[in-house]
Coordinates of C-alpha atoms and ligand atoms in Angstrom, one line a residue:
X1 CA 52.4 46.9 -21.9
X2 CA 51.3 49.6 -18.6
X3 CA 53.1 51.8 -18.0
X4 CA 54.4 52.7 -14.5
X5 CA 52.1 55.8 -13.7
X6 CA 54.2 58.7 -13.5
X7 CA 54.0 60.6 -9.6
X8 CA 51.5 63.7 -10.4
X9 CA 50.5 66.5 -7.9
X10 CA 46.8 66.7 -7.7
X11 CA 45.6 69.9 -5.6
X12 CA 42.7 68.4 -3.4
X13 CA 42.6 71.5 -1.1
X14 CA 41.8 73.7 -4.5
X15 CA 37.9 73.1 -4.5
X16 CA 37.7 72.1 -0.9
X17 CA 36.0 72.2 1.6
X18 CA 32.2 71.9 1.4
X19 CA 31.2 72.3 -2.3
X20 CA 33.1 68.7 -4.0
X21 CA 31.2 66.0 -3.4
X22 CA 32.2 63.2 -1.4
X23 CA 33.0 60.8 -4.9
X24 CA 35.0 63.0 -6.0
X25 CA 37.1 63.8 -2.6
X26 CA 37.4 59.7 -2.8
X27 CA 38.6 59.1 -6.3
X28 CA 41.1 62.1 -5.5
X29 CA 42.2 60.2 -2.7
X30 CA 42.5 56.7 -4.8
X31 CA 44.2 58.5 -7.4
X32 CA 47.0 59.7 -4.7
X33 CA 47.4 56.8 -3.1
X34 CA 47.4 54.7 -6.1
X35 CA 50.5 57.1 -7.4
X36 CA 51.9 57.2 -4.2
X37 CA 52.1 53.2 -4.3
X38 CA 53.1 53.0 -7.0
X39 CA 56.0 55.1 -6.5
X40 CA 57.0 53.4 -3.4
X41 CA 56.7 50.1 -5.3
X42 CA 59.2 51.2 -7.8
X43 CA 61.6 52.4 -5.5
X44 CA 61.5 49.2 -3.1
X45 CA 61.9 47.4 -5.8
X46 CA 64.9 48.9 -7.5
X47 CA 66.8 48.7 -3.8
X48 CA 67.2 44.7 -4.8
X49 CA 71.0 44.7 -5.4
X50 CA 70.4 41.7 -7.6
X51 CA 72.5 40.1 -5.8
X52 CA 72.9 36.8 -7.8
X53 CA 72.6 34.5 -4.5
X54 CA 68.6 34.8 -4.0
X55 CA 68.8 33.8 -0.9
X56 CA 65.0 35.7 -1.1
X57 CA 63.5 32.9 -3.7
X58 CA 65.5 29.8 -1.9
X59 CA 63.7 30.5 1.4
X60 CA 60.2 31.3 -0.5
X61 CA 58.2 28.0 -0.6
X62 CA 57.0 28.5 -3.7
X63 CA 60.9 29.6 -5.3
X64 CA 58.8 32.6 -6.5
X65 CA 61.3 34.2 -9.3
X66 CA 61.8 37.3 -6.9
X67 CA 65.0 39.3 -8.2
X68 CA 63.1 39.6 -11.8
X69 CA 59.7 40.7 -10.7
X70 CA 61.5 42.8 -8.9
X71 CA 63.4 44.2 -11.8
X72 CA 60.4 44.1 -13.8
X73 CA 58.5 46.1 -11.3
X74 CA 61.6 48.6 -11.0
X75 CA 61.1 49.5 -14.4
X76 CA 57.6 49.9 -15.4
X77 CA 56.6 46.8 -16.9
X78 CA 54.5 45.6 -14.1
X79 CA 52.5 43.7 -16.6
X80 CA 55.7 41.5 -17.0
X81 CA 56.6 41.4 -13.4
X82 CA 52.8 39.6 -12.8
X83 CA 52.9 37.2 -15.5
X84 CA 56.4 36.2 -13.9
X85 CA 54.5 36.2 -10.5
X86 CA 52.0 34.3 -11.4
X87 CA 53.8 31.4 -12.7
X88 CA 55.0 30.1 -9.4
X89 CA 52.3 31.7 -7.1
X90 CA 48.4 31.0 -7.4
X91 CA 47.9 33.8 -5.2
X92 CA 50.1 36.9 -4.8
X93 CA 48.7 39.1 -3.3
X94 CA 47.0 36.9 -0.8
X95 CA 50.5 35.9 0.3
X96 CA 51.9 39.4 0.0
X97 CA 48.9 40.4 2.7
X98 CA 49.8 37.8 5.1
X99 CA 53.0 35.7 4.6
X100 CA 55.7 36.2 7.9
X101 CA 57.9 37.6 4.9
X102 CA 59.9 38.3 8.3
X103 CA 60.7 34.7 8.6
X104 CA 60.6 33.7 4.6
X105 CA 61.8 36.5 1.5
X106 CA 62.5 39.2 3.3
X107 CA 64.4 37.9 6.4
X108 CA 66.8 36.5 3.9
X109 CA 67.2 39.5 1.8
X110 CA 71.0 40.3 1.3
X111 CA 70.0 43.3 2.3
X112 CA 68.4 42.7 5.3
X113 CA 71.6 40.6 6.1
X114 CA 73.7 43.4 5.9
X115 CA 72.1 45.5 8.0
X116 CA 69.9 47.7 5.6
X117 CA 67.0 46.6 5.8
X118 CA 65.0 44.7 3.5
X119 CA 63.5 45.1 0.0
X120 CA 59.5 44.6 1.3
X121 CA 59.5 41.8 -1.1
X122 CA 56.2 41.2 0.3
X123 CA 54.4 44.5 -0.3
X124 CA 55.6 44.6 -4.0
X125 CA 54.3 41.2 -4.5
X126 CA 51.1 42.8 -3.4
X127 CA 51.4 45.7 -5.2
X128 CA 52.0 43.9 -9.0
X129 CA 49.0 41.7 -8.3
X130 CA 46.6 44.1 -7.0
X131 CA 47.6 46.1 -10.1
X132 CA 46.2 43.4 -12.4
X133 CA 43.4 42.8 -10.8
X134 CA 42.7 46.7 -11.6
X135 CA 43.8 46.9 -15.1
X136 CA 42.0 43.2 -16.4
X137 CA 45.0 41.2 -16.3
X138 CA 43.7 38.3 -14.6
X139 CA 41.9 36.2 -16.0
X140 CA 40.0 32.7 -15.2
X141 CA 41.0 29.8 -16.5
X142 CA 40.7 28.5 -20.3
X143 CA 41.9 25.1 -20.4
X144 CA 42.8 24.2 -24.5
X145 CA 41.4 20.7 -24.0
X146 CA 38.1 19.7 -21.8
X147 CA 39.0 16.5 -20.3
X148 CA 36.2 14.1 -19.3
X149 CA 38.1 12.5 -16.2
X150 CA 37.0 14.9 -12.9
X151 CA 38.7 15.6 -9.4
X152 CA 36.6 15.6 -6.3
X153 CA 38.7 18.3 -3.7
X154 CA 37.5 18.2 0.1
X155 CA 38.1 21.8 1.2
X156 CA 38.0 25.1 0.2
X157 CA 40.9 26.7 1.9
X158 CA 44.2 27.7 0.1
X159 CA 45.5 24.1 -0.5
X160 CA 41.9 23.1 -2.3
X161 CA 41.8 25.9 -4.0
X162 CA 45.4 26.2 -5.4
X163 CA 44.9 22.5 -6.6
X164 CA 41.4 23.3 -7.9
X165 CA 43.2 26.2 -10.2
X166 CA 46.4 24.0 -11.4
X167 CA 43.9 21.1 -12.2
X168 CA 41.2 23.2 -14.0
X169 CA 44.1 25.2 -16.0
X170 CA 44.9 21.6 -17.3
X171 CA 41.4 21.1 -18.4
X172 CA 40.0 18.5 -15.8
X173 CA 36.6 18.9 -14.2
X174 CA 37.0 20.3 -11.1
X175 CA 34.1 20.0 -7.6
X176 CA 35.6 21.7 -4.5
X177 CA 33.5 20.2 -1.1
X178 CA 33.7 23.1 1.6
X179 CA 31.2 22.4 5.0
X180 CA 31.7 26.5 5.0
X181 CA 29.1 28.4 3.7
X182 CA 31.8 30.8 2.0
X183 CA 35.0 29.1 0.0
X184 CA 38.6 30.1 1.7
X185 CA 39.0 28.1 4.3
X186 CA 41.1 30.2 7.2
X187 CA 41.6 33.1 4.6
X188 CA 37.5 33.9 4.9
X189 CA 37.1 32.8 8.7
X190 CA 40.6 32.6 10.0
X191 CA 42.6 35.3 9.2
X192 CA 41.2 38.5 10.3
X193 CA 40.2 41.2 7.8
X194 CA 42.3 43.8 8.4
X195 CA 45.1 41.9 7.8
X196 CA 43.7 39.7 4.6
X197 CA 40.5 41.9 3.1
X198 CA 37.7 39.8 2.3
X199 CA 36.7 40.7 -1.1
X200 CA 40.4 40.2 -1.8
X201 CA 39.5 36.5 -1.3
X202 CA 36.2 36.0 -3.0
X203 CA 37.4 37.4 -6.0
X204 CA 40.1 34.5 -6.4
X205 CA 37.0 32.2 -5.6
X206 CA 34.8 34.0 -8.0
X207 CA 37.7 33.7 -10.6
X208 CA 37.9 29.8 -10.2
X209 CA 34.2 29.8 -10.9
X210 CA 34.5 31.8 -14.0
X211 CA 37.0 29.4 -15.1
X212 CA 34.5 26.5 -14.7
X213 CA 35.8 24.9 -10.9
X214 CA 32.2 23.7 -9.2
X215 CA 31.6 24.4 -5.5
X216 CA 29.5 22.6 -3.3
X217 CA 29.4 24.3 -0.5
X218 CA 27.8 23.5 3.8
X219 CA 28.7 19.9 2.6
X220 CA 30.6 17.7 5.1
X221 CA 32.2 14.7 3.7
X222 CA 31.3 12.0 5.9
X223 CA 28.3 13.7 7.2
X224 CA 26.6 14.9 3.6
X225 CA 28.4 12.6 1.4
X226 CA 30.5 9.7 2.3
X227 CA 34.1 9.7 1.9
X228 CA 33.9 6.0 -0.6
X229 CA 30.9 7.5 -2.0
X230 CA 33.1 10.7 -3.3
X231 CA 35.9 8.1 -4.5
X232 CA 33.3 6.4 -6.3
X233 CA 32.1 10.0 -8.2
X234 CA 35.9 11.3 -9.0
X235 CA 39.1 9.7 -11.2
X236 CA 40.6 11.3 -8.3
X237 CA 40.2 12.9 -4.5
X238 CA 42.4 15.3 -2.6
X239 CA 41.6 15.8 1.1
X240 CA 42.3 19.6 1.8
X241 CA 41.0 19.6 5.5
X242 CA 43.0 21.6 7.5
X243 CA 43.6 21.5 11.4
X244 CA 40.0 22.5 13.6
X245 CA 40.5 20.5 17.1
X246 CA 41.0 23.5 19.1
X247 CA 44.0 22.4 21.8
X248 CA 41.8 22.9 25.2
X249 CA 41.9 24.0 28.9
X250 CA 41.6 22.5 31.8
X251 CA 41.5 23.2 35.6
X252 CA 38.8 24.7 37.9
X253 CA 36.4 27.0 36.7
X254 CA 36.8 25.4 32.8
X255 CA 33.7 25.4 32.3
X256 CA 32.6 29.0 33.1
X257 CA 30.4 31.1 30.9
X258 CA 32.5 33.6 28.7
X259 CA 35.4 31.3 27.9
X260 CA 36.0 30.8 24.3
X261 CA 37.8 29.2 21.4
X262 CA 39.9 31.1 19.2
X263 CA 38.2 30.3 15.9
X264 CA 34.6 30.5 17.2
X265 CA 36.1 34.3 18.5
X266 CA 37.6 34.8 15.1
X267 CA 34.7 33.6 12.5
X268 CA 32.0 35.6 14.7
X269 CA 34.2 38.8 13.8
X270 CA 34.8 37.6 10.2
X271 CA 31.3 37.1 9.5
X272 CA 30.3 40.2 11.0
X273 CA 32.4 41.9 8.7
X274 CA 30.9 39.9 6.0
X275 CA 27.7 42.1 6.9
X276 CA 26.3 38.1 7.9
X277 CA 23.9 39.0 11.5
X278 CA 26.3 37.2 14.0
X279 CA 23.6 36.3 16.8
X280 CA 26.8 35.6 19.2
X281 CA 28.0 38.9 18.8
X282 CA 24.8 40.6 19.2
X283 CA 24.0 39.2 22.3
X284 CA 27.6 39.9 23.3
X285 CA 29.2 36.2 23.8
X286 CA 31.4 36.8 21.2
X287 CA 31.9 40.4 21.7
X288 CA 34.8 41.8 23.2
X289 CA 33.7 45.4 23.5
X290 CA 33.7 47.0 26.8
X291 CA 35.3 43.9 28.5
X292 CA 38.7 43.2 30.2
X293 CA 39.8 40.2 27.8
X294 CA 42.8 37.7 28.4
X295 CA 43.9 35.7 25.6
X296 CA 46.0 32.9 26.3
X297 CA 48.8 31.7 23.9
X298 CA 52.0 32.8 22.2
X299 CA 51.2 32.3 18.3
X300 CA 49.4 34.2 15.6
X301 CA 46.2 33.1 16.4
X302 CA 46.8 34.5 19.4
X303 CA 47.9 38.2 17.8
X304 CA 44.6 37.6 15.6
X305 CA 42.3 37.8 18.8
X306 CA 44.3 40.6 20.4
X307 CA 44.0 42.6 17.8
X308 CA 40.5 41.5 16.5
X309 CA 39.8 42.3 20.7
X310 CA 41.7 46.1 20.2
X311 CA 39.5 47.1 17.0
X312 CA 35.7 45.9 19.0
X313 CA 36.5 47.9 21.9
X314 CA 37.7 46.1 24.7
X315 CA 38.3 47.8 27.9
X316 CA 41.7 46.3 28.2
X317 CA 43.6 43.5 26.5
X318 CA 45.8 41.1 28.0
X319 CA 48.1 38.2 26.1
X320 CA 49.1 35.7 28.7
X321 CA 52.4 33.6 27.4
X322 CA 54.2 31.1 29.6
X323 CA 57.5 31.7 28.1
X324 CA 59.2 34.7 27.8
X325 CA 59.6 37.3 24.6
X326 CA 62.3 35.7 23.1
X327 CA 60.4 32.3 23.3
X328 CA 57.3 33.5 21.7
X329 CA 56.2 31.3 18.7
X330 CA 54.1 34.2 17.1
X331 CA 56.0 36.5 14.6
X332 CA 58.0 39.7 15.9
X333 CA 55.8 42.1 13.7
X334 CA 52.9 40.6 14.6
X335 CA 53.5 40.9 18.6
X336 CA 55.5 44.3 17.9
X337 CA 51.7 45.5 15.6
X338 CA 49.6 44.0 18.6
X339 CA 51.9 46.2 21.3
X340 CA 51.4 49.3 19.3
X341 CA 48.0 49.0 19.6
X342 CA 48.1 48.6 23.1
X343 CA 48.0 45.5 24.2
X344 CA 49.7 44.1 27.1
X345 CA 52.0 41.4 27.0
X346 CA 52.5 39.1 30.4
X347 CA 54.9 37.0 29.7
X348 CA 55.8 33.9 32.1
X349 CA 52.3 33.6 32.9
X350 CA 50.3 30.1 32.5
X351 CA 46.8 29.6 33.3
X352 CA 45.7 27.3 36.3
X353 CA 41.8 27.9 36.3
X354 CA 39.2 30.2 36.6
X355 CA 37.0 32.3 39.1
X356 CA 33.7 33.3 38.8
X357 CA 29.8 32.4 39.5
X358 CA 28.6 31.2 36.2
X359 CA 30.6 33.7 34.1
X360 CA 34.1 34.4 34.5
X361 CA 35.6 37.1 36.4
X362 CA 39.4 35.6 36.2
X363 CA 42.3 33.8 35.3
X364 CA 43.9 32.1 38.0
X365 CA 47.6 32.7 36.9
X366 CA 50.9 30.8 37.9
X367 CA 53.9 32.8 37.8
X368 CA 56.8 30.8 35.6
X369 CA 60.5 31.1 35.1
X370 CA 62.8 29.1 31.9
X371 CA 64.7 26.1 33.3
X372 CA 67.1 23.6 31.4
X373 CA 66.5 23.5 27.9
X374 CA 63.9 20.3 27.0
X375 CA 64.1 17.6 24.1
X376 CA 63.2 20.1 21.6
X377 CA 65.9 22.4 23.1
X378 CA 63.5 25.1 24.2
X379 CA 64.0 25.8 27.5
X380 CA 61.1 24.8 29.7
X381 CA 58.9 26.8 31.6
X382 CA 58.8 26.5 35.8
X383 CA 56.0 27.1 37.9
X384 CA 57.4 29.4 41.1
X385 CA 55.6 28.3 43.9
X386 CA 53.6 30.6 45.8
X387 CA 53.2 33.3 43.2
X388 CA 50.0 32.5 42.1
X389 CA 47.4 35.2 41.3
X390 CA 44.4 36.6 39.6
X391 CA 43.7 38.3 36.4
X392 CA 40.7 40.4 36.1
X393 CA 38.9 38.9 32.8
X394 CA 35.1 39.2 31.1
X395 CA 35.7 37.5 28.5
X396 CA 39.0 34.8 28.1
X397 CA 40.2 33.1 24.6
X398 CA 41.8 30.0 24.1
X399 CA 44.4 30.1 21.3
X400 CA 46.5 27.0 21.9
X401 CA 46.9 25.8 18.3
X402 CA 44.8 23.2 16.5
X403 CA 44.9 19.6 15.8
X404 CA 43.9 17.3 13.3
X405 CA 40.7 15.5 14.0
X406 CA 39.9 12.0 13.2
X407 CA 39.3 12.0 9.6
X408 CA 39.7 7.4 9.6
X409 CA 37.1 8.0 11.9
X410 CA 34.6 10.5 11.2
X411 CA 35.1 9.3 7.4
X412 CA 34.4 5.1 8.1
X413 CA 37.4 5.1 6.6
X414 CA 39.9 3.1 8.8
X415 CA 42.1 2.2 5.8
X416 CA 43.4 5.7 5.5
X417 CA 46.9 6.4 6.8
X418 CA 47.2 8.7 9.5
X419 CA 50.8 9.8 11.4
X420 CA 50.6 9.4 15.6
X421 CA 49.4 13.5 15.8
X422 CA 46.5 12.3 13.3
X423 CA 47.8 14.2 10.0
X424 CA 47.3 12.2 7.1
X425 CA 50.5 10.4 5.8
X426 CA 51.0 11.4 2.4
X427 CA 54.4 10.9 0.6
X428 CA 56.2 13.8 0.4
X429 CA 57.0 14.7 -3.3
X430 CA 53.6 13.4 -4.7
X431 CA 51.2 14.1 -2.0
X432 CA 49.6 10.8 -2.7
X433 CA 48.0 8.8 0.8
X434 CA 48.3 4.9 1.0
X435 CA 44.7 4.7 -0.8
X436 CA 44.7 4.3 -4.8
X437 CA 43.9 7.5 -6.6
X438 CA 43.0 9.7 -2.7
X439 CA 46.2 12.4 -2.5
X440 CA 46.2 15.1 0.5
X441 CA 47.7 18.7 0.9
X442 CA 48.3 21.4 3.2
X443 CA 47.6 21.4 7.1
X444 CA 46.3 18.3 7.4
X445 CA 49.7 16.7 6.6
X446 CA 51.8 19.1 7.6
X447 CA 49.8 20.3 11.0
X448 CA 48.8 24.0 11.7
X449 CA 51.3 25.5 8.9
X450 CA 51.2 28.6 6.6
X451 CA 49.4 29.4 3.5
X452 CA 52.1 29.5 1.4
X453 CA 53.1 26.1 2.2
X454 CA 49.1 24.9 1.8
X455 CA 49.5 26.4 -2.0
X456 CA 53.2 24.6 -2.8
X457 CA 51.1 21.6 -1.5
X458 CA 48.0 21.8 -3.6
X459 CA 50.0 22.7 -6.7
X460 CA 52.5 19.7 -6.3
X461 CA 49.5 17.7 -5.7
X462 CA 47.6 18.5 -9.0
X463 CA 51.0 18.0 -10.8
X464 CA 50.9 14.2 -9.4
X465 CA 46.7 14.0 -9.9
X466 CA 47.1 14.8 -13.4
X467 CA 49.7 12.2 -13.6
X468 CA 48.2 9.3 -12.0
X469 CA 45.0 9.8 -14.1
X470 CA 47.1 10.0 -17.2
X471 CA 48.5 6.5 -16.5
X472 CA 45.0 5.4 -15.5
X473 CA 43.9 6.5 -18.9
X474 CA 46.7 4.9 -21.0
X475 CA 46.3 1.5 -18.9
X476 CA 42.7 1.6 -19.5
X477 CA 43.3 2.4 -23.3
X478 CA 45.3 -0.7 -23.8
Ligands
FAD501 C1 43.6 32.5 13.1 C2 44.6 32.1 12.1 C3 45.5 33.0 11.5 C4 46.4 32.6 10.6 N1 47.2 33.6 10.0 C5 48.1 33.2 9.1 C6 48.8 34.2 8.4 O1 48.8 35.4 8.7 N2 49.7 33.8 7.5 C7 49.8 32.5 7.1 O2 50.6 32.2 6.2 N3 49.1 31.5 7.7 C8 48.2 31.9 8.7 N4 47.5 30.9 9.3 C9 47.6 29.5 8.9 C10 46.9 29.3 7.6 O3 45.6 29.9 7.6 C11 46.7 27.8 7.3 O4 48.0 27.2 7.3 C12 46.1 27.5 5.9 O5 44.9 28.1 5.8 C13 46.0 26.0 5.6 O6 45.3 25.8 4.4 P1 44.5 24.5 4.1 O7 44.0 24.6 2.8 O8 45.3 23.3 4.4 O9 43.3 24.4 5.2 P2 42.1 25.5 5.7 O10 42.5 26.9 5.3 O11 41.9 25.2 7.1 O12 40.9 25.0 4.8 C14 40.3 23.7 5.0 C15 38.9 23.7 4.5 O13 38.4 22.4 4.6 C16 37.1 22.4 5.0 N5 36.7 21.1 5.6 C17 37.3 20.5 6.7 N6 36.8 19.3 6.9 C18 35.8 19.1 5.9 C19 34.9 18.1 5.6 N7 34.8 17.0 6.3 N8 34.1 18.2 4.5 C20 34.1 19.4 3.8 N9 35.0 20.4 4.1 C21 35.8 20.3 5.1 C22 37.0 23.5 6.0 O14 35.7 24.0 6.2 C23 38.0 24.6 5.4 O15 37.2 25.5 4.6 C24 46.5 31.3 10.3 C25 45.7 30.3 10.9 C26 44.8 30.7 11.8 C27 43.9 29.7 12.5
SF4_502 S1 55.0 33.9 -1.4 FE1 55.5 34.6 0.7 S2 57.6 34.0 1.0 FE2 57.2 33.9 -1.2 S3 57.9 35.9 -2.0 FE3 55.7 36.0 -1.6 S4 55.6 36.9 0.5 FE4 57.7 36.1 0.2

């Protein structure tokens, strides 16, 4: 079992300045920081009053064990505390990167309840993971038995792959279809990097290969490969789609050069940092440095291309919201981060076109105020009249959300149920669609969602996969 490392002074100053090379200056550094979070771990962890009403672990999706990793971790045998993490979570330190703990585990802390602030449940869970990735202790899968009967998954992103690793630890053959290049779905070309690091990710895909999951990657089902004609190759298929029709804009001036989707904004910048030569960027489409940049909507994807806008340079940064603060679908540390770095929040503000001659130069902006609360009981935003102005902006990005698109369609698959927003219906314990033997996970039934939620999914899919091709079996075998 590791032992928690002990905090130990290490003089860097002693053979400084010129003469240590820069290596060594670095692994001094690692070596501090490693002790220093490790001590911080420890000493977050042992603030959990174990409180015996986990209030933590009910409003976790995956009912992570919390309150003993958290012992565990408290006491040195972080080795434990990951096996225990592990058992619920397919990946823990992805989540503890980029889950709003704020609204999950850590916003119900007892703690945090009584006004003390919560154990970062969060950071921990990050910490114990990270910590066996360093010292060997996790490993790909080795399935006891090789079973014959395989599972075809459409998409790579966290629900795909979280089924792909609870089907291949039961010993099934396993092809993951991504029409990305890379595997991760919105982890690799969502989710910017300096809030989910991108060899953080590769290694959990590079894991499922060493354990024997197949990818086939820039394949589109129904463009590449047919949806019936994967039926036909797999026992079993799960669609892991996710949400990509961007939510548009309308109004005069729509069309102008320099106004952008979120995603396109967000995968340049991801695949830049990928080292990948980004042609958009380059020629400066995709570029917000040195430009006055609006962003329009309230929610993380929004945050995303603030800050992605901060770090390349912009001139200034602007989030237009058409509610107020307090209204703001995004989460509080993500807008209070994004302030911090200086951007500007203007709140009450919704678009009604654009000016400029071929590019744009600005938003046209209404002025709004909250009226009587609507059907979802939010109240609704009013247009003042007469208030109306502009917004200097170079570059503008649309963050609106994301739909489904059309998968009966674009599939030749009319059969296939879909709800009226176009999410695939899927029964809500077992996962399983209306078609024999086809299951579905994650965004694409639930609607733009979190990853956690995409990994409960594809984990309480694969439970009900295995299932239904264990009664195929026996009904075949009689
Ligand atoms: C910018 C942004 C930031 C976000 N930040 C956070 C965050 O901080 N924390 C959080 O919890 N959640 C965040 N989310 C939400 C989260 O990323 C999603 O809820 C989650 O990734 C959904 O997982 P999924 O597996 O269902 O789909 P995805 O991650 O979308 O993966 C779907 C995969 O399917 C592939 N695919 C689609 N159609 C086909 C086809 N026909 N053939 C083959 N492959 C196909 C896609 O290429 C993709 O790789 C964010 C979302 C966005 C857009
Ligand atoms: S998975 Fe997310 S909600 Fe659950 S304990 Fe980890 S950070 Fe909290």
């Amino acid at each position: 079992m590791a032992k928690q490392p002990m905090l130990k002074f290490v003089d860097i100053g002693r053979n400084m300045p010129a003469k240590r090379d820069a290596d060594a200056r670095r692994a001094d550094y690692h070596e501090i920081y490693a002790e220093f979070a490790a001590a911080k771990a420890a000493e977050q962890a042992s603030r959990c009053s174990q409180c015996g009403v986990p209030y933590c672990q009910t409003h976790c999706p995956l009912h992570n064990n919390i309150p003993d990793w958290l012992n565990l971790t408290s006491t040195g045998r972080l080795e434990e505390a990951y096996e225990l993490s592990q058992a619920t979570n397919t990946f823990p330190e992805i989540c503890g990167r980029i889950c709003p703990q704020d609204r999950l585990c850590e916003g119900n802390c007892v703690i945090e309840q009584s006004g003390h602030g919560t154990v970062t449940i969060g950071a921990v869970e990050k910490y114990i993971t990270d910590t066996a990735w360093e010292n060997g202790w996790v490993k790909p899968a080795a399935p006891r038995r090789e079973r014959p009967e395989s599972v075809g998954i459409i998409g790579a992103g966290p629900g795909g792959l979280a089924a792909a690793d609870t089907l291949r630890q039961m010993g099934f053959q396993v092809v993951v279809y991504d029409r990305y290049d890379r595997a991760g779905g919105l982890l690799t070309y969502g989710i910017p990097g300096f809030k989910l690091e991108k060899d953080v990710v590769m290694r959990r895909v590079k894991l499922l290969e060493a354990g024997g999951v197949t990818f086939r990657m820039n394949t589109e089902i129904g463009r590449d490969i047919s949806f019936d004609a994967l039926r036909d190759a797999h026992d079993a298929v799960l669609i892991a789609t996710g949400v990509y029709k961007s939510r548009d804009l309308g109004g005069p001036g729509a069309g102008l050069g320099g106004i952008v989707a979120a995603l396109d904004y967000l995968t340049a910048s991801n695949r830049l940092n990928f080292g990948d030569e980004v042609a958009e960027i380059a020629d400066g489409s995709l570029s917000a440095e040195g430009k006055n940049v609006v962003v329009i909507g309230g929610g993380d994807t929004a945050m995303d291309c603030v800050r992605t806008a901060v770090r390349q340079g912009a001139k200034s940064v602007k989030c237009l919201y058409r509610r107020d603060r307090a209204n703001m679908p995004g989460s509080v540390r993500e807008t209070q981060n994004a302030e911090e770095e200086g951007v500007e929040f203007v709140w009450l503000a919704a678009p009604k076109g654009f000016v400029g001659e071929g590019r744009v130069s600005g938003v046209r902006v209404a002025k709004m105020r909250l009226g009587a609360p609507d059907a979802s009981g939010r109240r609704a935003p009013e247009e003042i009249e007469d208030a109306d102005y502009t917004e200097p902006a170079d570059l503008v990005i649309k963050a609106l959300g994301f739909e489904p698109e059309a998968l009966p369609e674009l599939w030749e698959s009319p059969d296939l149920g879909v709800t009226r927003w176009g999410t695939v219906k899927a029964d809500f314990h077992s996962h399983a669609t209306n078609l024999p033997g086809v299951y579905a996970a994650g965004d694409i039934v639930r609607g733009a969602s979190l990853v956690v939620w995409a990994i409960r999914d594809g984990r309480d899919a694969a439970e009900a996969i295995a299932k239904y091709i264990a009664a195929k079996t026996a009904v075949a075998a009689e």
